Coordinates of C-alpha atoms and ligand atoms in Angstrom, one line a residue:
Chain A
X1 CA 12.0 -22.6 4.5
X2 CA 14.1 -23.2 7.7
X3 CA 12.4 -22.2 10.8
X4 CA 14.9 -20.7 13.4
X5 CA 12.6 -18.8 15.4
X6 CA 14.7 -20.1 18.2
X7 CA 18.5 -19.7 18.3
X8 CA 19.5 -22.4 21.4
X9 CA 23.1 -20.2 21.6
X10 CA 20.9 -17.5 23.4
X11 CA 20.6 -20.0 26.5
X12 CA 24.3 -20.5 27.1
X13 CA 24.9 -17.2 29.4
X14 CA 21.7 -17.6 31.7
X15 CA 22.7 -21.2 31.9
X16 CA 26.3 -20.3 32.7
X17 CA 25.2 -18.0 35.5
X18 CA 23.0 -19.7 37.3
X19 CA 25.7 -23.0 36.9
X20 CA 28.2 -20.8 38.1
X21 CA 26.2 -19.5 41.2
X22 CA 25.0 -22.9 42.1
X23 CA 28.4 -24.4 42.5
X24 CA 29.7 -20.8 44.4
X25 CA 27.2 -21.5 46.6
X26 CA 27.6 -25.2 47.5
X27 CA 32.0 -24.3 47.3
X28 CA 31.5 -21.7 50.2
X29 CA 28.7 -23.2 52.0
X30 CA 26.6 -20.7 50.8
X31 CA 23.1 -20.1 53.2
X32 CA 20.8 -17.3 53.0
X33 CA 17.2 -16.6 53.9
X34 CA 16.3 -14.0 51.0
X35 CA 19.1 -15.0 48.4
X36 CA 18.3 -19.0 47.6
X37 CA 20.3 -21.5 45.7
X38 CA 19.3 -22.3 41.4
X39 CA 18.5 -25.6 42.9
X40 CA 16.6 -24.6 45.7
X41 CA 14.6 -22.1 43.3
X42 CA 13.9 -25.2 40.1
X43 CA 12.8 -27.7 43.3
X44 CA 10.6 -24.7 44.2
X45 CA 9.3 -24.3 40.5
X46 CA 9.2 -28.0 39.7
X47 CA 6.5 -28.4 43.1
X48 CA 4.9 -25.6 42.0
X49 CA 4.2 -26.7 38.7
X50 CA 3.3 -30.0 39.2
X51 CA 0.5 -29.0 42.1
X52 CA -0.9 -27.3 39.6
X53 CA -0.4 -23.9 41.0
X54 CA 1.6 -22.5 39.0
X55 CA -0.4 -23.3 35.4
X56 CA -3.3 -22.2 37.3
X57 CA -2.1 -18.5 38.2
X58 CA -0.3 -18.6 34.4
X59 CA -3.9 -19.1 33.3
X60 CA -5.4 -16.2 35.2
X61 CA -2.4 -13.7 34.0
X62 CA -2.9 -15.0 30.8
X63 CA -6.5 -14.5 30.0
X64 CA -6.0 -11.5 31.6
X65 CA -3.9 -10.1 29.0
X66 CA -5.6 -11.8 26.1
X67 CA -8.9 -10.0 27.2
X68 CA -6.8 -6.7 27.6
X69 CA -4.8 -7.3 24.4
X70 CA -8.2 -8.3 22.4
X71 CA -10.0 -5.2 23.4
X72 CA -6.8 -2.9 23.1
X73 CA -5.7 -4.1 20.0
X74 CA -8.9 -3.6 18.3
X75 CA -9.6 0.0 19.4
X76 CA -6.2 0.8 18.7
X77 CA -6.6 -1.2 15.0
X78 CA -9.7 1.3 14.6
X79 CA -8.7 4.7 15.5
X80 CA -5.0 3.9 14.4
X81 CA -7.0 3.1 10.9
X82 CA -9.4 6.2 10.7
X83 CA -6.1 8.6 11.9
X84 CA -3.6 7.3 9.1
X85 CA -6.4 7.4 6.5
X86 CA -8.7 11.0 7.8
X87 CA -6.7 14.4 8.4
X88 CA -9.7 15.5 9.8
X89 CA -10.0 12.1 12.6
X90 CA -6.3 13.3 13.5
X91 CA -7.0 16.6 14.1
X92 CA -9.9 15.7 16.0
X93 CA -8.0 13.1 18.2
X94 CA -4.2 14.2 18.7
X95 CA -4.5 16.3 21.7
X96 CA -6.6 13.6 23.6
X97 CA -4.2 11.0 22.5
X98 CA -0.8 12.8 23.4
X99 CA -2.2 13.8 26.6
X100 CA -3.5 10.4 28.0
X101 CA -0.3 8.4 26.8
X102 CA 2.1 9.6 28.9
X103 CA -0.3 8.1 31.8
X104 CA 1.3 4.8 33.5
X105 CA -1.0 2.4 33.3
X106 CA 0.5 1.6 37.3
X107 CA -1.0 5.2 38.0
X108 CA -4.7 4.0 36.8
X109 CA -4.4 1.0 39.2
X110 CA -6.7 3.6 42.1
X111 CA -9.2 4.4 39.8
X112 CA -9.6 1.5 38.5
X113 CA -10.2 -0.2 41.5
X114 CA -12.7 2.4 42.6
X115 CA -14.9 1.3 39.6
X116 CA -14.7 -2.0 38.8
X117 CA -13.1 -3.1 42.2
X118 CA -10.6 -6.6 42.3
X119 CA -11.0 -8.7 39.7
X120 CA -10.5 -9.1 36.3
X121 CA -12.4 -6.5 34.6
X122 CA -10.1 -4.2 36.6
X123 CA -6.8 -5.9 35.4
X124 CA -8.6 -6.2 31.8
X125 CA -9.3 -2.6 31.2
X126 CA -5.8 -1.9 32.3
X127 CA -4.3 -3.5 29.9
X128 CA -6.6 -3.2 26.9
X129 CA -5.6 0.7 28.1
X130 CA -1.6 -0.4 27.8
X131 CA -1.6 -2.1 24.6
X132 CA -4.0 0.4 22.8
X133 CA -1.3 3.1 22.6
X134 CA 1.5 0.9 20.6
X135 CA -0.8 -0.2 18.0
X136 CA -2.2 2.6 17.2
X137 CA 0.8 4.5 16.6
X138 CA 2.0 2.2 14.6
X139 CA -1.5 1.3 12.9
X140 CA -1.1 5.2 11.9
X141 CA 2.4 4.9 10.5
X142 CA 1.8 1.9 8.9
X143 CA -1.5 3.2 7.2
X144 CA 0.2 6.4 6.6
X145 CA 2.9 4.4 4.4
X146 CA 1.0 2.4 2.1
X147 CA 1.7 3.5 -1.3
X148 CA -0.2 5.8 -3.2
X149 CA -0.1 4.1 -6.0
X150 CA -2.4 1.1 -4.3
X151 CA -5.0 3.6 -3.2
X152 CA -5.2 4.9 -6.7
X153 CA -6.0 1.5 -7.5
X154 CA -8.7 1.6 -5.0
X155 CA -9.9 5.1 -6.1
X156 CA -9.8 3.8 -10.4
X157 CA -11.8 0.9 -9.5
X158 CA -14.4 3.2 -6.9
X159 CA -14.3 1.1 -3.9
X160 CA -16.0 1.3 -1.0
X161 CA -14.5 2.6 2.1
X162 CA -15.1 -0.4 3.5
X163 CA -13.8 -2.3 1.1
X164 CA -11.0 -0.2 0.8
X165 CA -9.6 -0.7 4.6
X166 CA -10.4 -4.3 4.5
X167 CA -8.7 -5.0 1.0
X168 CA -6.4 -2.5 0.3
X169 CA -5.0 -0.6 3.6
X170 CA -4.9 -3.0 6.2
X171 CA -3.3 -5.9 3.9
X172 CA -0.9 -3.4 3.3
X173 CA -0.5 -2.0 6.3
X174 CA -0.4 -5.0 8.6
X175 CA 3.5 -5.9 8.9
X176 CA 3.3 -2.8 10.4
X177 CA 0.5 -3.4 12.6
X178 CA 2.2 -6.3 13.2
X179 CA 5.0 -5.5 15.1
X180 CA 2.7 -2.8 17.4
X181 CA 0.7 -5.5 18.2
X182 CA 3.8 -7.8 19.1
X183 CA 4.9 -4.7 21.5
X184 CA 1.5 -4.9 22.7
X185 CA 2.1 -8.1 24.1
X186 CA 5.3 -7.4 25.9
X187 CA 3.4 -4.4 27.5
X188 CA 0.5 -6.4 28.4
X189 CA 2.3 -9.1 30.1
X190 CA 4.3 -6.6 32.2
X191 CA 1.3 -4.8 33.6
X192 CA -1.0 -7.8 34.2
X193 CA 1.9 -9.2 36.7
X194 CA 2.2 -5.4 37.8
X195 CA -1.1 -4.5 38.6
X196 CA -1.1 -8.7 40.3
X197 CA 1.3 -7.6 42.2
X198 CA 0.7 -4.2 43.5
X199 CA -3.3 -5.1 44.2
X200 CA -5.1 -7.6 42.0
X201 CA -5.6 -11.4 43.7
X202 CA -4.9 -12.8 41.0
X203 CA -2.2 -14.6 38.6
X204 CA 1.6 -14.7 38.5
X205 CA 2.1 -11.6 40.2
X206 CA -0.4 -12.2 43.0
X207 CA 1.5 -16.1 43.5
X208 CA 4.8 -14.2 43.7
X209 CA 3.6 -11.4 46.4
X210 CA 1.5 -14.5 48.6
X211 CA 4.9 -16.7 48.5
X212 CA 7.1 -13.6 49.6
X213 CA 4.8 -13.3 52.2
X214 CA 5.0 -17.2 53.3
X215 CA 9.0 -16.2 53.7
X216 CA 9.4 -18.8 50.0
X217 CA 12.4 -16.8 48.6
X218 CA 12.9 -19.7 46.2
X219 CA 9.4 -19.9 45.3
X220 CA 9.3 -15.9 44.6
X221 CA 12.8 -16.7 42.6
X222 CA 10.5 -19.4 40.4
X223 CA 8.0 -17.4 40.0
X224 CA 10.1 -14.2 38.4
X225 CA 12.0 -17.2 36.1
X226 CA 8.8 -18.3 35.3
X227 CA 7.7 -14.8 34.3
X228 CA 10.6 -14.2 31.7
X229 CA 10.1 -17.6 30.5
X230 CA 6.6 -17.0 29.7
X231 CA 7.5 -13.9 28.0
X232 CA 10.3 -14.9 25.9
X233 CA 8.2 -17.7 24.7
X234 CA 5.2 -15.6 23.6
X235 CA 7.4 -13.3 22.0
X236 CA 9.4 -16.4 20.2
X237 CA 5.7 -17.7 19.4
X238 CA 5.2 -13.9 17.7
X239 CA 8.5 -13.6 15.6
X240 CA 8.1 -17.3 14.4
X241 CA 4.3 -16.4 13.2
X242 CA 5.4 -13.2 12.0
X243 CA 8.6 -14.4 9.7
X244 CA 6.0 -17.2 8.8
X245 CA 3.6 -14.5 7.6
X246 CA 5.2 -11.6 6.2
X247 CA 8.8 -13.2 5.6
X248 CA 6.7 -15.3 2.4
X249 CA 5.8 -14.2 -1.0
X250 CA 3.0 -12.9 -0.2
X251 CA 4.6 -9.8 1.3
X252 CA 7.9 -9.4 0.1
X253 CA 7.7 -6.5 -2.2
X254 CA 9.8 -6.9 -5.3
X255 CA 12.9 -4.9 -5.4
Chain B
X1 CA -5.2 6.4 -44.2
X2 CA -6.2 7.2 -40.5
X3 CA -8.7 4.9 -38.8
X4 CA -10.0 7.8 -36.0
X5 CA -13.4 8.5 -35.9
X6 CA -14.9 11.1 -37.9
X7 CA -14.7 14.9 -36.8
X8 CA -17.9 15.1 -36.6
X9 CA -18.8 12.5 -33.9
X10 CA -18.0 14.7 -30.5
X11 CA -14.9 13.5 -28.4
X12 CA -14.6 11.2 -25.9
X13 CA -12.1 12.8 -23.9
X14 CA -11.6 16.7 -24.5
X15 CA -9.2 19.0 -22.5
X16 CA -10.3 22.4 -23.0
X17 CA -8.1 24.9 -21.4
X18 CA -6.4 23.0 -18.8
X19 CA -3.8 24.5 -17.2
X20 CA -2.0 22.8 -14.1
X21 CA -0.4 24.6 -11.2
X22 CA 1.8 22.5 -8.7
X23 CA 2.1 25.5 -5.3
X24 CA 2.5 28.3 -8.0
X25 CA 4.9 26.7 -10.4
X26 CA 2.7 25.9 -14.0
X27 CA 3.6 22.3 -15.0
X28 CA 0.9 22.0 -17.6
X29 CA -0.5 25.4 -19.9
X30 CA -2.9 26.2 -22.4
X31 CA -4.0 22.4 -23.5
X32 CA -6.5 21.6 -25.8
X33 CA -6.7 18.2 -27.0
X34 CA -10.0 15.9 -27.8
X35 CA -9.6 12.2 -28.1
X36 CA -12.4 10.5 -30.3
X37 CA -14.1 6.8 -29.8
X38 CA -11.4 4.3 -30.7
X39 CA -8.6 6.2 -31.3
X40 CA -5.0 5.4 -30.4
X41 CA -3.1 8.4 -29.4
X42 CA 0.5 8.4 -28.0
X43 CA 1.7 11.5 -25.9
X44 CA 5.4 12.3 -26.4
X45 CA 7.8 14.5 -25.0
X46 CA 11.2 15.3 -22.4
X47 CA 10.9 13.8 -19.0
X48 CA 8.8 16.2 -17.2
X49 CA 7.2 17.9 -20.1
X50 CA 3.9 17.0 -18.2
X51 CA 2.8 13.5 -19.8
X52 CA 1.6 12.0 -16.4
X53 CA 0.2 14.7 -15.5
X54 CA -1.9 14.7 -18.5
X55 CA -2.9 11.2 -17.9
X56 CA -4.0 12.0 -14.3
X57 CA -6.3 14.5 -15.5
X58 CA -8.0 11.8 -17.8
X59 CA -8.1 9.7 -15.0
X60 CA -9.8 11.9 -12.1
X61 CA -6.8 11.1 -10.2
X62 CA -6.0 15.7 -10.5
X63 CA -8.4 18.6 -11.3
X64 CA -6.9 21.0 -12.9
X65 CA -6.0 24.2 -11.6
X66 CA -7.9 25.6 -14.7
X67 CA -10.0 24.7 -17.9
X68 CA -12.2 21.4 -17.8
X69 CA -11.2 18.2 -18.5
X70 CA -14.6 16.5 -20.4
X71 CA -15.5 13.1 -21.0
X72 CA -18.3 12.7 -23.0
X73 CA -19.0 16.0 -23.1
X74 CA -19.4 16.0 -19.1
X75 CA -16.4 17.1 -16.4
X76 CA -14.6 14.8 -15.5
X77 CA -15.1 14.9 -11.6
X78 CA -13.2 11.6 -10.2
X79 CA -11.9 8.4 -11.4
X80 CA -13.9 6.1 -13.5
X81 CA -15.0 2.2 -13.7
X82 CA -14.9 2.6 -17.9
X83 CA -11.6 4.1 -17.7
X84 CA -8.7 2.0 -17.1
X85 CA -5.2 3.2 -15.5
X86 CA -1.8 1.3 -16.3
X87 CA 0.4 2.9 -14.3
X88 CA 4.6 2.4 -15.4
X89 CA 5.7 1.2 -11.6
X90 CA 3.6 -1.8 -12.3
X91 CA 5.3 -3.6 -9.0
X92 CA 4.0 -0.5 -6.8
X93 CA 0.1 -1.4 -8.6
X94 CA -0.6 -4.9 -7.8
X95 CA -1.5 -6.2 -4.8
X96 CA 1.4 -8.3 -3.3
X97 CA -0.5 -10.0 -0.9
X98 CA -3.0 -11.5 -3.4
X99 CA -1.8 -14.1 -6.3
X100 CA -2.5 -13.3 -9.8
X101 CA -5.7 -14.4 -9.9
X102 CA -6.2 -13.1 -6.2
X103 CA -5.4 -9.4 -8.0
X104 CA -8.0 -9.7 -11.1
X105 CA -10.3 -10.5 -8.6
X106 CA -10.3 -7.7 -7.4
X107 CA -11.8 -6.4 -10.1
X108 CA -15.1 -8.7 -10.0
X109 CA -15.1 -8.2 -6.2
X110 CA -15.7 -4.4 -6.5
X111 CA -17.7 -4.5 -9.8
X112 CA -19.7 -7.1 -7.6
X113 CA -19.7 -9.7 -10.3
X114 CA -21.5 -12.8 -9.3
X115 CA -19.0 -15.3 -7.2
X116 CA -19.9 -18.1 -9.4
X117 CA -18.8 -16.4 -12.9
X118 CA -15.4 -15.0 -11.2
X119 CA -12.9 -18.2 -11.5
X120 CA -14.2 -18.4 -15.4
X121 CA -13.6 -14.7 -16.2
X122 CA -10.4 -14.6 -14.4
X123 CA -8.8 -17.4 -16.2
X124 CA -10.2 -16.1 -19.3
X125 CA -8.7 -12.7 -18.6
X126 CA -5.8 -14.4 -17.4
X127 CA -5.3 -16.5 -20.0
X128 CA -5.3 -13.4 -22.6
X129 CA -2.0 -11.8 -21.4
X130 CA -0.5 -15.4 -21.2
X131 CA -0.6 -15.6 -17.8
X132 CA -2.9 -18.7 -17.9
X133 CA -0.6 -20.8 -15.5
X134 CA 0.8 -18.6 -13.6
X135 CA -2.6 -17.9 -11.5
X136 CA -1.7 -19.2 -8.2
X137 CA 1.8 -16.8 -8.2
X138 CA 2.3 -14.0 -6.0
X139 CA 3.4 -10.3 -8.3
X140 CA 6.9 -11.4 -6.3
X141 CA 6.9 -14.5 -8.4
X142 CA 6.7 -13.0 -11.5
X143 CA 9.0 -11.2 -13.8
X144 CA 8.5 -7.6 -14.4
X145 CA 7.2 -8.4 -17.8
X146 CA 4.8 -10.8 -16.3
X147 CA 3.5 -7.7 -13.5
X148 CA 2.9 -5.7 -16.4
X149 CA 0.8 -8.4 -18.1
X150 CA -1.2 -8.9 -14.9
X151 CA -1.5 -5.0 -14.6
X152 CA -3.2 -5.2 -18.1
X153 CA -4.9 -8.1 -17.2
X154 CA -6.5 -6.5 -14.1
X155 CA -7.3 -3.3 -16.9
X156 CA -8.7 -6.1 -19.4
X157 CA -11.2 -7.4 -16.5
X158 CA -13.0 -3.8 -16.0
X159 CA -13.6 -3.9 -19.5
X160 CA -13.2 -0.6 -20.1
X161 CA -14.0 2.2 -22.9
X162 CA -11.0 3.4 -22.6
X163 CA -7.6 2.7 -21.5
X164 CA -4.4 5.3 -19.9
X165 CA -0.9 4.3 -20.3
X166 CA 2.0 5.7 -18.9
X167 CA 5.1 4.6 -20.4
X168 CA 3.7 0.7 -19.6
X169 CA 6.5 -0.8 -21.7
X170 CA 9.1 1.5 -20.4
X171 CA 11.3 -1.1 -18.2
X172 CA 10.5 -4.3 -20.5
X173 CA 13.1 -5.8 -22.4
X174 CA 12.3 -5.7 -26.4
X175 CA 11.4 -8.8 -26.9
X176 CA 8.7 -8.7 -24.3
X177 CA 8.0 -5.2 -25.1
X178 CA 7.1 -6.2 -28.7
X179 CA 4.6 -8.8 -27.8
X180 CA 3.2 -6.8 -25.3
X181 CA 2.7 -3.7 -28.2
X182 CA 1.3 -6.3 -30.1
X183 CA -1.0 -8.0 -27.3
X184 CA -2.3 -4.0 -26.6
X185 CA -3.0 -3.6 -30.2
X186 CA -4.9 -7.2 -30.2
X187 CA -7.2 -5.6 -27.2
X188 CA -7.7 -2.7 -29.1
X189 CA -8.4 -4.3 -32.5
X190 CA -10.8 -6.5 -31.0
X191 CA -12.6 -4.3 -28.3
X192 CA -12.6 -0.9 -30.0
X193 CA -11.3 1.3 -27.3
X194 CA -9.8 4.4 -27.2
X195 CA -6.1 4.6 -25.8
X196 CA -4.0 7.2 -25.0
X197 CA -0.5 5.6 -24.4
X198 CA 2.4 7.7 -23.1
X199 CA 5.9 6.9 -24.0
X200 CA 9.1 8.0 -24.5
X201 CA 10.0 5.9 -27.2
X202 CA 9.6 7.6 -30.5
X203 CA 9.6 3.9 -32.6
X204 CA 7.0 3.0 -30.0
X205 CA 4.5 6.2 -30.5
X206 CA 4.4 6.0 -34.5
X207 CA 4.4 2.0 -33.9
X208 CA 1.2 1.9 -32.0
X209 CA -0.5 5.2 -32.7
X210 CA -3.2 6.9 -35.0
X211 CA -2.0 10.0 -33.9
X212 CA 1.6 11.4 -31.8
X213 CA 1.3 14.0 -29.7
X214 CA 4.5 16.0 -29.1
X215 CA 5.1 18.1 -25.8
X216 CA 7.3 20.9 -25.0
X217 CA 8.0 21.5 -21.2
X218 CA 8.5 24.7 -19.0
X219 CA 5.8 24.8 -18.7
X220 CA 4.5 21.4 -20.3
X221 CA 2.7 22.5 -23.6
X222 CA 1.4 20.4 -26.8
X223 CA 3.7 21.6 -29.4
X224 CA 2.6 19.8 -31.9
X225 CA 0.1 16.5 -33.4
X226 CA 1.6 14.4 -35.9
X227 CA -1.2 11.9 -37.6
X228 CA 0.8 8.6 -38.3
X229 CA -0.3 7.1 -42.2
X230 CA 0.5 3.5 -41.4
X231 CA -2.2 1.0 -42.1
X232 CA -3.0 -1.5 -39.9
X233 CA -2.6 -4.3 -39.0
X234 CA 0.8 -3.1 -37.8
X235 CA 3.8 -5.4 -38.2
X236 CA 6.7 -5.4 -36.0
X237 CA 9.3 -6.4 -39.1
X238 CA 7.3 -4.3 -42.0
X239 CA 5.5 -1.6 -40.6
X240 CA 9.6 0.3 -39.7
X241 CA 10.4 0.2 -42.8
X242 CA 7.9 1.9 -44.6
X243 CA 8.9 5.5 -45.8
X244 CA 5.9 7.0 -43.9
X245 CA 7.3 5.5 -40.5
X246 CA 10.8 6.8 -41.1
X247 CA 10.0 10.2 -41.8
X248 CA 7.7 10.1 -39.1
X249 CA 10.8 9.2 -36.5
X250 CA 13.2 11.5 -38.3
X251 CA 10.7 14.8 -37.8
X252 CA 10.3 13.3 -34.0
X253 CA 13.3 12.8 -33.5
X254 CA 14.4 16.5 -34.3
X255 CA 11.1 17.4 -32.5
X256 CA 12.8 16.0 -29.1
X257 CA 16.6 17.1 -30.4
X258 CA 15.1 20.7 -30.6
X259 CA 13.6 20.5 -27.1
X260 CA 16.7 19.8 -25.5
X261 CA 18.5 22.5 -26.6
Ligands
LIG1 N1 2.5 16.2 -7.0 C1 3.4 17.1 -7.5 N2 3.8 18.2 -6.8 C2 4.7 19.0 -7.4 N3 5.2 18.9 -8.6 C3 4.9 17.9 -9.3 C4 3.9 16.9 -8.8 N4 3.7 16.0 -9.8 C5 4.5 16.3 -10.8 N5 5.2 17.5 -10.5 C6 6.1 18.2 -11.5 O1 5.4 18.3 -12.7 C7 6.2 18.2 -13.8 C8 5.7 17.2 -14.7 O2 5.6 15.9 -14.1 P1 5.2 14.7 -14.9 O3 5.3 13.5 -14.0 O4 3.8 14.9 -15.4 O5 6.2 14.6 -16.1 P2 6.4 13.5 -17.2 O6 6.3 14.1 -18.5 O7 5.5 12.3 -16.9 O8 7.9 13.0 -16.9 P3 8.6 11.6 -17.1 O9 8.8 11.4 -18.6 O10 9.9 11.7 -16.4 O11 7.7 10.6 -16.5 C9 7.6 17.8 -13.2 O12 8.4 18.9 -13.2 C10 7.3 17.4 -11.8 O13 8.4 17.7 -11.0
LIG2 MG1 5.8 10.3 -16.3

């Protein structure tokens, strides 16, 4: 099996640009206080990361979201779980569920604070909040669409309902759950470094806001690249693991 | 000379009655049918005469909209471990996620069979269908003959009394169709259960059965029970050429002509 998670090709046009703006600038003598050259913004990055500073507030965002994205992901694993398989669960939860999700989770940032105050318990519940939504809806598709043919198989041989989620439905459904819980990730990057950045002392977004307000422009420039790199590597990291996964045998239904 | 049970002995499986409603429209009317303790009964009939339907109601998969559906001589309220379902999209009933083995497993996991015995029974079980060394193979790795085989295999490790089958042969080829009539006929031989087998190959129902039921549809009725005088062991070369078989397929086959028309 060839492993192309990771398609080099995509690099040329960022590449390009920034090549291209780099030697615009140094043609027409380019100088600017808010608008810094690509090499002024990777010298800028390269200080950052090798004082340490910049893995240390990429460790903060990122436990942040794993504790979000743990707690999340499970509750929306659950209910997603008990909505596919119980009529009655849906009923029971639609209207609270359609009501919250419209909610941004930036809106939450007051009330948050009023409870659990700066931190990361505040930035944590935030997230977990962000991420619960996309994997339970599509924990509930995805549980809604395992064949009826396998629960049969599940109702002939009288299993549990324990047994049943843990060996038949979720098995089945988890490609699905799968790619919920890789949006979930993408969400819960974006809203740690939001809620960093609009009031939490903490991580990426927090290092961006104090070196904007040090007058760094290059800094908050490596900062923001360092953001999207982050991101497209944890999302590279997901679609590797996930055609690893469900692109073998094991899932690859028979025509 | 027939080998069901006596009369006498009371039926396994009876339908007394039944009559099946789909939102107002009858699908199944008016049946009454008893299966007795090892008896080998094939359901025939036009495509969506009803057969599945029938078998669902055997299996506690449906209750019927009417009449009682008894297995010995108590309703038949859901699904049962002594009852074993082969379903005929045998790619939608395994487990893809889980090898071969992984799906017979399954089996001992729910029936909670002790860890230790499990690897032993399942390469017995395995090993039965001819599936002995393709264990560690995912149902995507295996032919559709093979799937069905495991299907049975996954049937043969719940042991049960008695066995449905709904047109389980129906997309094999005829060589591994044969040996799989033969394998089923093995099981039976050997284990004494009771199947009821539906098909929609007329050769295949007086091949295999002690009795052929023929259905009518619209809605989906028994029209009438054919008892099949072959002895046994059955032989794939000899058994179609005896008189009693040809007839047999000659009065079905007019059967099926006359419910077309
Ligand atoms: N869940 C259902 N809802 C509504 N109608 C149904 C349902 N299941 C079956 N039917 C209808 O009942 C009739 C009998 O279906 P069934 O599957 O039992 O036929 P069959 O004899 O097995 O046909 P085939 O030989 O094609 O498999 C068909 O007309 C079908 O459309
Ligand atoms: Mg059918």
């Amino acid at each position: 099996m060839r492993l192309r998670a990771i398609d080099w090709r995509g690099a040329v046009l960022p590449v390009g640009v920034l090549a291209t703006a780099e030697i615009a600038a140094r043609l027409t003598d380019y100088q600017s206080s808010s608008l810094p050259r690509p090499s002024e913004i990777v010298a800028a990055a390269a200080t950052a990361l090798l004082d340490g500073s910049m893995l240390h507030a990429t460790a903060q965002t990122l436990l942040s979201a794993l504790g979000g994205l743990a707690i999340g992901a499970s509750l929306g694993l659950i209910f997603g779980t008990l909505m596919g398989l119980f009529v009655i669960f849906n009923r029971l939860m639609e209207v609270t569920v359609e009501s919250l999700r419209p909610i941004p989770s930036v809106a939450l940032i007051p009330i948050a604070l009023l409870i659990f105050g700066l931190g990361y318990a505040m930035e944590i519940t935030l997230i977990a909040k962000t991420s619960f939504w996309p994997v339970l809806l599509l924990t509930i598709a995805a549980v809604r669409g395992v064949k009826p043919r396998l629960l049969e198989v599940a109702r002939l041989l009288r299993m549990g309902l324990i047994a049943r989620v843990f060996k038949i439905v979720i098995p089945a459904a988890l490609p699905g759950i799968f790619v919920g819980f890789r949006i979930a990730v993408g969400a819960a990057l974006v809203v740690a470094v939001t809620v960093e950045i609009a009031a939490n002392p903490l991580g990426l977004g927090y290092a961006m806001m104090r070196a904007q307000e040090s007058l760094r422009p290059d800094l908050v420039f490596a900062y923001l690249f360092w953001v999207g790199l982050v991101g497209w590597l944890i999302n590279a990291a997901l679609l590797w693991f996930q055609r690893r996964i469900f692109g073998t045998v094991a899932f690859r239904a028979r025509p | 000379m027939s080998e069901a049970a006596a009369p006498a002995e009371p039926a396994l499986i009876a339908f007394r009655g039944i009559e099946v409603a789909f939102g107002g429209k009858p699908i199944l009317t008016g049946i009454d049918l008893d299966m007795h303790k090892g008896e080998f009964l094939c359901v025939v009939g036009p495509s969506g005469c009803g057969k599945t339907t029938l078998l669902r109601l055997a299996a506690g998969l449906l209750p019927p909209s009417a009449g009682r559906v008894l297995y010995e001589g108590h309703d038949i309220v859901g699904p049962q471990r002594d009852v074993a379902v082969v379903f005929q999209d045998y790619s939608d009933a395994l487990l893809p996620w889980r090898t071969a083995s992984g799906n017979v497993s399954l089996v001992y996991e729910t029936l909670g069979t002790p860890r230790d015995e499990r690897a032993d029974r399942i390469a017995s079980v395995l090993a039965r269908v001819g599936l002995a060394e393709h264990a560690d193979k995912y149902p995507s790795q295996l032919s559709g003959g093979m799937q069905q085989r495991l299907q049975i295999a996954r049937c043969l490790a719940q042991e049960p009394k008695v066995w449905l089958m709904d047109e389980p042969f129906g997309a094999l080829d005829a060589i591994t169709r044969q040996s799989l009539q033969d394998e089923i006929l093995r099981i039976v031989a050997d284990t004494g259960t009771t199947v009821f087998f539906v098909t929609h190959d007329l050769e295949e129902a007086i091949y295999l059965g002690h009795r052929v039921i023929a259905m009518k549809p619209h809605p989906g009725r028994i029209a009438a029970t054919y008892p099949v005088d072959l002895p046994h062991p059955r032989d794939q070369r000899t058994t179609p050429e005896q008189p009693e078989f040809m007839h047999l397929r000659r009065v079905l086959l007019e059967f099926i002509r006359g419910t077309q028309t």
